PDB file of C-alpha atoms in Angstrom:
ATOM      1  CA  UNK A   1      26.343  74.982-116.537  1.00 80.00           C
ATOM      2  CA  UNK A   2      29.730  74.638-117.724  1.00 81.00           C
ATOM      3  CA  UNK A   3      31.037  74.132-113.858  1.00 84.00           C
ATOM      4  CA  UNK A   4      28.284  70.882-113.398  1.00 89.00           C
ATOM      5  CA  UNK A   5      29.716  69.532-116.709  1.00 86.00           C
ATOM      6  CA  UNK A   6      33.081  69.369-115.492  1.00 86.00           C
ATOM      7  CA  UNK A   7      32.114  68.041-112.156  1.00 90.00           C
ATOM      8  CA  UNK A   8      29.688  65.339-113.696  1.00 92.00           C
ATOM      9  CA  UNK A   9      31.951  64.335-116.492  1.00 89.00           C
ATOM     10  CA  UNK A  10      34.849  63.406-112.926  1.00 89.00           C
ATOM     11  CA  UNK A  11      32.153  61.946-110.785  1.00 93.00           C
ATOM     12  CA  UNK A  12      31.047  60.071-113.562  1.00 93.00           C
ATOM     13  CA  UNK A  13      34.703  58.009-114.329  1.00 90.00           C
ATOM     14  CA  UNK A  14      36.178  57.996-110.662  1.00 91.00           C
ATOM     15  CA  UNK A  15      31.953  55.716-110.243  1.00 94.00           C
ATOM     16  CA  UNK A  16      33.288  53.771-113.405  1.00 92.00           C
ATOM     17  CA  UNK A  17      36.307  52.945-111.504  1.00 90.00           C
ATOM     18  CA  UNK A  18      34.979  51.894-108.906  1.00 90.00           C
ATOM     19  CA  UNK A  19      31.844  50.081-109.194  1.00 90.00           C
ATOM     20  CA  UNK A  20      33.539  46.820-110.636  1.00 90.00           C
ATOM     21  CA  UNK A  21      34.773  46.203-107.056  1.00 89.00           C
ATOM     22  CA  UNK A  22      32.485  48.477-105.233  1.00 91.00           C
ATOM     23  CA  UNK A  23      28.677  45.831-104.532  1.00 94.00           C
ATOM     24  CA  UNK A  24      27.219  48.786-103.777  1.00 95.00           C
ATOM     25  CA  UNK A  25      27.749  52.193-104.438  1.00 95.00           C
ATOM     26  CA  UNK A  26      26.145  55.869-103.711  1.00 96.00           C
ATOM     27  CA  UNK A  27      27.205  58.392-106.060  1.00 96.00           C
ATOM     28  CA  UNK A  28      24.266  61.617-105.449  1.00 96.00           C
ATOM     29  CA  UNK A  29      22.757  62.763-108.367  1.00 94.00           C
ATOM     30  CA  UNK A  30      23.629  66.391-107.378  1.00 94.00           C
ATOM     31  CA  UNK A  31      26.799  68.183-105.861  1.00 96.00           C
ATOM     32  CA  UNK A  32      26.912  69.336-103.143  1.00 95.00           C
ATOM     33  CA  UNK A  33      28.954  72.921-103.358  1.00 94.00           C
ATOM     34  CA  UNK A  34      31.916  72.990-100.744  1.00 90.00           C
ATOM     35  CA  UNK A  35      32.729  76.212 -99.276  1.00 89.00           C
ATOM     36  CA  UNK A  36      35.670  77.652 -98.075  1.00 79.00           C
ATOM     37  CA  UNK A  37      36.837  80.502 -96.370  1.00 76.00           C
ATOM     38  CA  UNK A  38      38.480  81.821-100.115  1.00 72.00           C
ATOM     39  CA  UNK A  39      37.573  79.535-102.080  1.00 75.00           C
ATOM     40  CA  UNK A  40      33.511  78.193-103.178  1.00 83.00           C
ATOM     41  CA  UNK A  41      33.364  74.455-105.291  1.00 84.00           C
ATOM     42  CA  UNK A  42      31.341  72.036-106.227  1.00 90.00           C
ATOM     43  CA  UNK A  43      31.770  68.518-104.174  1.00 92.00           C
ATOM     44  CA  UNK A  44      30.122  65.282-104.555  1.00 94.00           C
ATOM     45  CA  UNK A  45      30.812  62.405-101.824  1.00 92.00           C
ATOM     46  CA  UNK A  46      31.340  58.873-103.245  1.00 92.00           C
ATOM     47  CA  UNK A  47      30.781  56.204-101.416  1.00 91.00           C
ATOM     48  CA  UNK A  48      30.906  52.457-101.648  1.00 89.00           C
ATOM     49  CA  UNK A  49      30.841  48.833-100.076  1.00 89.00           C
ATOM     50  CA  UNK A  50      33.803  46.468-101.557  1.00 87.00           C
ATOM     51  CA  UNK A  51      33.309  43.265-102.280  1.00 89.00           C
ATOM     52  CA  UNK A  52      34.798  39.961-103.217  1.00 87.00           C
ATOM     53  CA  UNK A  53      36.110  40.862-106.263  1.00 83.00           C
ATOM     54  CA  UNK A  54      38.306  44.379-104.560  1.00 80.00           C
ATOM     55  CA  UNK A  55      42.147  44.517-104.847  1.00 77.00           C
ATOM     56  CA  UNK A  56      43.543  43.535-101.570  1.00 69.00           C
ATOM     57  CA  UNK A  57      45.118  47.027-100.963  1.00 78.00           C
ATOM     58  CA  UNK A  58      43.476  50.211-100.550  1.00 80.00           C
ATOM     59  CA  UNK A  59      46.736  51.547-102.905  1.00 83.00           C
ATOM     60  CA  UNK A  60      44.923  49.704-105.606  1.00 84.00           C
ATOM     61  CA  UNK A  61      41.763  51.759-105.878  1.00 85.00           C
ATOM     62  CA  UNK A  62      43.419  54.810-106.444  1.00 87.00           C
ATOM     63  CA  UNK A  63      45.701  54.155-108.952  1.00 86.00           C
ATOM     64  CA  UNK A  64      42.943  53.419-110.530  1.00 87.00           C
ATOM     65  CA  UNK A  65      41.510  56.341-109.543  1.00 86.00           C
ATOM     66  CA  UNK A  66      43.969  58.368-110.835  1.00 87.00           C
ATOM     67  CA  UNK A  67      44.442  60.430-112.681  1.00 88.00           C
ATOM     68  CA  UNK A  68      40.908  61.145-112.537  1.00 87.00           C
ATOM     69  CA  UNK A  69      39.312  63.767-115.486  1.00 86.00           C
ATOM     70  CA  UNK A  70      39.673  66.339-113.445  1.00 84.00           C
ATOM     71  CA  UNK A  71      43.673  66.886-114.140  1.00 87.00           C
ATOM     72  CA  UNK A  72      43.734  63.926-116.239  1.00 88.00           C
ATOM     73  CA  UNK A  73      40.805  64.584-119.484  1.00 87.00           C
ATOM     74  CA  UNK A  74      38.171  62.685-120.694  1.00 86.00           C
ATOM     75  CA  UNK A  75      38.582  60.577-123.175  1.00 88.00           C
ATOM     76  CA  UNK A  76      41.579  59.040-120.577  1.00 87.00           C
ATOM     77  CA  UNK A  77      43.941  57.289-122.480  1.00 91.00           C
ATOM     78  CA  UNK A  78      44.759  60.560-124.922  1.00 94.00           C
ATOM     79  CA  UNK A  79      43.960  63.470-122.731  1.00 90.00           C
ATOM     80  CA  UNK A  80      47.173  61.965-121.485  1.00 90.00           C
ATOM     81  CA  UNK A  81      48.661  61.441-124.346  1.00 93.00           C
ATOM     82  CA  UNK A  82      48.108  65.120-125.683  1.00 92.00           C
ATOM     83  CA  UNK A  83      49.205  66.514-122.306  1.00 90.00           C
ATOM     84  CA  UNK A  84      52.588  64.557-122.104  1.00 90.00           C
ATOM     85  CA  UNK A  85      53.145  66.094-125.426  1.00 94.00           C
ATOM     86  CA  UNK A  86      51.763  69.861-124.378  1.00 93.00           C
ATOM     87  CA  UNK A  87      52.008  70.674-121.530  1.00 88.00           C
ATOM     88  CA  UNK A  88      55.277  71.441-120.962  1.00 87.00           C
ATOM     89  CA  UNK A  89      56.108  70.540-117.157  1.00 84.00           C
ATOM     90  CA  UNK A  90      56.720  68.210-114.388  1.00 83.00           C
ATOM     91  CA  UNK A  91      53.416  68.034-112.190  1.00 83.00           C
ATOM     92  CA  UNK A  92      55.322  66.539-109.770  1.00 78.00           C
ATOM     93  CA  UNK A  93      52.680  65.532-106.741  1.00 78.00           C
ATOM     94  CA  UNK A  94      50.584  68.322-107.694  1.00 82.00           C
ATOM     95  CA  UNK A  95      47.193  65.748-108.877  1.00 84.00           C
ATOM     96  CA  UNK A  96      47.866  63.420-107.313  1.00 84.00           C
ATOM     97  CA  UNK A  97      45.602  61.068-104.882  1.00 87.00           C
ATOM     98  CA  UNK A  98      46.217  63.021-100.710  1.00 89.00           C
ATOM     99  CA  UNK A  99      44.104  60.924 -98.504  1.00 90.00           C
ATOM    100  CA  UNK A 100      44.467  58.899 -95.661  1.00 91.00           C
ATOM    101  CA  UNK A 101      43.925  54.859 -94.624  1.00 88.00           C
ATOM    102  CA  UNK A 102      43.776  52.977 -91.063  1.00 88.00           C
ATOM    103  CA  UNK A 103      44.384  49.434 -90.123  1.00 87.00           C
ATOM    104  CA  UNK A 104      41.178  48.433 -91.266  1.00 81.00           C
ATOM    105  CA  UNK A 105      41.362  49.408 -94.967  1.00 76.00           C
ATOM    106  CA  UNK A 106      39.447  52.319 -94.527  1.00 78.00           C
ATOM    107  CA  UNK A 107      39.910  55.848 -96.015  1.00 80.00           C
ATOM    108  CA  UNK A 108      39.444  58.692 -97.574  1.00 84.00           C
ATOM    109  CA  UNK A 109      41.400  60.478-100.670  1.00 84.00           C
ATOM    110  CA  UNK A 110      40.671  63.324-102.217  1.00 83.00           C
ATOM    111  CA  UNK A 111      42.346  64.438-105.847  1.00 81.00           C
ATOM    112  CA  UNK A 112      45.218  67.082-104.734  1.00 82.00           C
ATOM    113  CA  UNK A 113      43.781  69.675-107.408  1.00 84.00           C
ATOM    114  CA  UNK A 114      45.905  72.801-105.584  1.00 86.00           C
ATOM    115  CA  UNK A 115      48.628  72.316-103.808  1.00 88.00           C
ATOM    116  CA  UNK A 116      52.205  74.152-102.720  1.00 89.00           C
ATOM    117  CA  UNK A 117      55.288  71.993-102.898  1.00 88.00           C
ATOM    118  CA  UNK A 118      58.067  73.708-100.338  1.00 90.00           C
ATOM    119  CA  UNK A 119      61.840  73.209-100.126  1.00 90.00           C
ATOM    120  CA  UNK A 120      63.941  75.770 -97.656  1.00 90.00           C
ATOM    121  CA  UNK A 121      63.292  79.792 -98.884  1.00 89.00           C
ATOM    122  CA  UNK A 122      61.404  78.151-102.198  1.00 91.00           C
ATOM    123  CA  UNK A 123      57.716  77.732-103.220  1.00 91.00           C
ATOM    124  CA  UNK A 124      55.638  76.380-106.663  1.00 90.00           C
ATOM    125  CA  UNK A 125      51.846  76.167-105.676  1.00 92.00           C
ATOM    126  CA  UNK A 126      50.116  75.202-108.680  1.00 90.00           C
ATOM    127  CA  UNK A 127      45.601  74.675-109.317  1.00 89.00           C
ATOM    128  CA  UNK A 128      44.261  74.941-112.974  1.00 83.00           C
ATOM    129  CA  UNK A 129      40.640  74.175-113.989  1.00 82.00           C
ATOM    130  CA  UNK A 130      39.008  72.042-115.868  1.00 80.00           C
ATOM    131  CA  UNK A 131      38.777  73.110-120.228  1.00 80.00           C
ATOM    132  CA  UNK A 132      35.518  71.948-121.537  1.00 80.00           C
ATOM    133  CA  UNK A 133      33.471  72.749-123.537  1.00 81.00           C
ATOM    134  CA  UNK A 134      32.273  76.596-123.473  1.00 82.00           C
ATOM    135  CA  UNK A 135      35.292  77.422-121.625  1.00 85.00           C
ATOM    136  CA  UNK A 136      36.292  80.585-121.553  1.00 90.00           C
ATOM    137  CA  UNK A 137      40.074  81.036-121.692  1.00 90.00           C
ATOM    138  CA  UNK A 138      40.696  84.382-119.480  1.00 93.00           C
ATOM    139  CA  UNK A 139      37.371  83.314-116.945  1.00 90.00           C
ATOM    140  CA  UNK A 140      39.545  80.097-116.157  1.00 89.00           C
ATOM    141  CA  UNK A 141      42.599  82.261-116.570  1.00 92.00           C
ATOM    142  CA  UNK A 142      41.052  83.712-113.647  1.00 91.00           C
ATOM    143  CA  UNK A 143      39.687  80.932-111.931  1.00 87.00           C
ATOM    144  CA  UNK A 144      43.697  80.135-111.563  1.00 89.00           C
ATOM    145  CA  UNK A 145      44.880  82.796-109.837  1.00 91.00           C
ATOM    146  CA  UNK A 146      41.933  83.155-107.661  1.00 87.00           C
ATOM    147  CA  UNK A 147      42.619  79.265-106.416  1.00 86.00           C
ATOM    148  CA  UNK A 148      46.901  80.075-106.417  1.00 91.00           C
ATOM    149  CA  UNK A 149      46.245  83.795-104.434  1.00 89.00           C
ATOM    150  CA  UNK A 150      44.039  81.328-101.698  1.00 83.00           C
ATOM    151  CA  UNK A 151      47.333  79.406-101.512  1.00 87.00           C
ATOM    152  CA  UNK A 152      49.788  82.398-101.059  1.00 90.00           C
ATOM    153  CA  UNK A 153      47.652  83.242 -98.905  1.00 87.00           C
ATOM    154  CA  UNK A 154      48.403  80.726 -96.244  1.00 85.00           C
ATOM    155  CA  UNK A 155      51.786  81.116 -97.084  1.00 87.00           C
ATOM    156  CA  UNK A 156      52.355  84.852 -96.570  1.00 85.00           C
ATOM    157  CA  UNK A 157      51.865  86.530 -93.596  1.00 75.00           C
ATOM    158  CA  UNK A 158      51.643  90.622 -94.224  1.00 70.00           C
TER     159      UNK A 158
END
């Protein structure tokens, strides 16, 4: 279905970006379901062992992964050019990599597909949806609104 195809584009892109630096990489054939309190979405845990050709810093790997197809589109160069000319907003930290790394170089990273930037008494919430063949505009709008409601609920107490 549309959601699985959208997710697969991102998984394949991440695996392709990591493969040149990995002596082994594990990409599950099927996504799992990530169930949070307010939203359910697909998730695929991609793991690998870096090889001798890996960059010195994990941050170089993170840079090679950003932006993923989930937030930048495919094919990447053309999609990013289109977004730069048509999107009309500064994404700030939205859709950027979020994660951690320890002194041994081990770490985990995610794509910040939902975000809240808070400055004193003002918050800017961002959430998006994947537009692929078969997307229905009203369904995508409803999906974005649902994601934003989850962020809003975390910030505002009744």
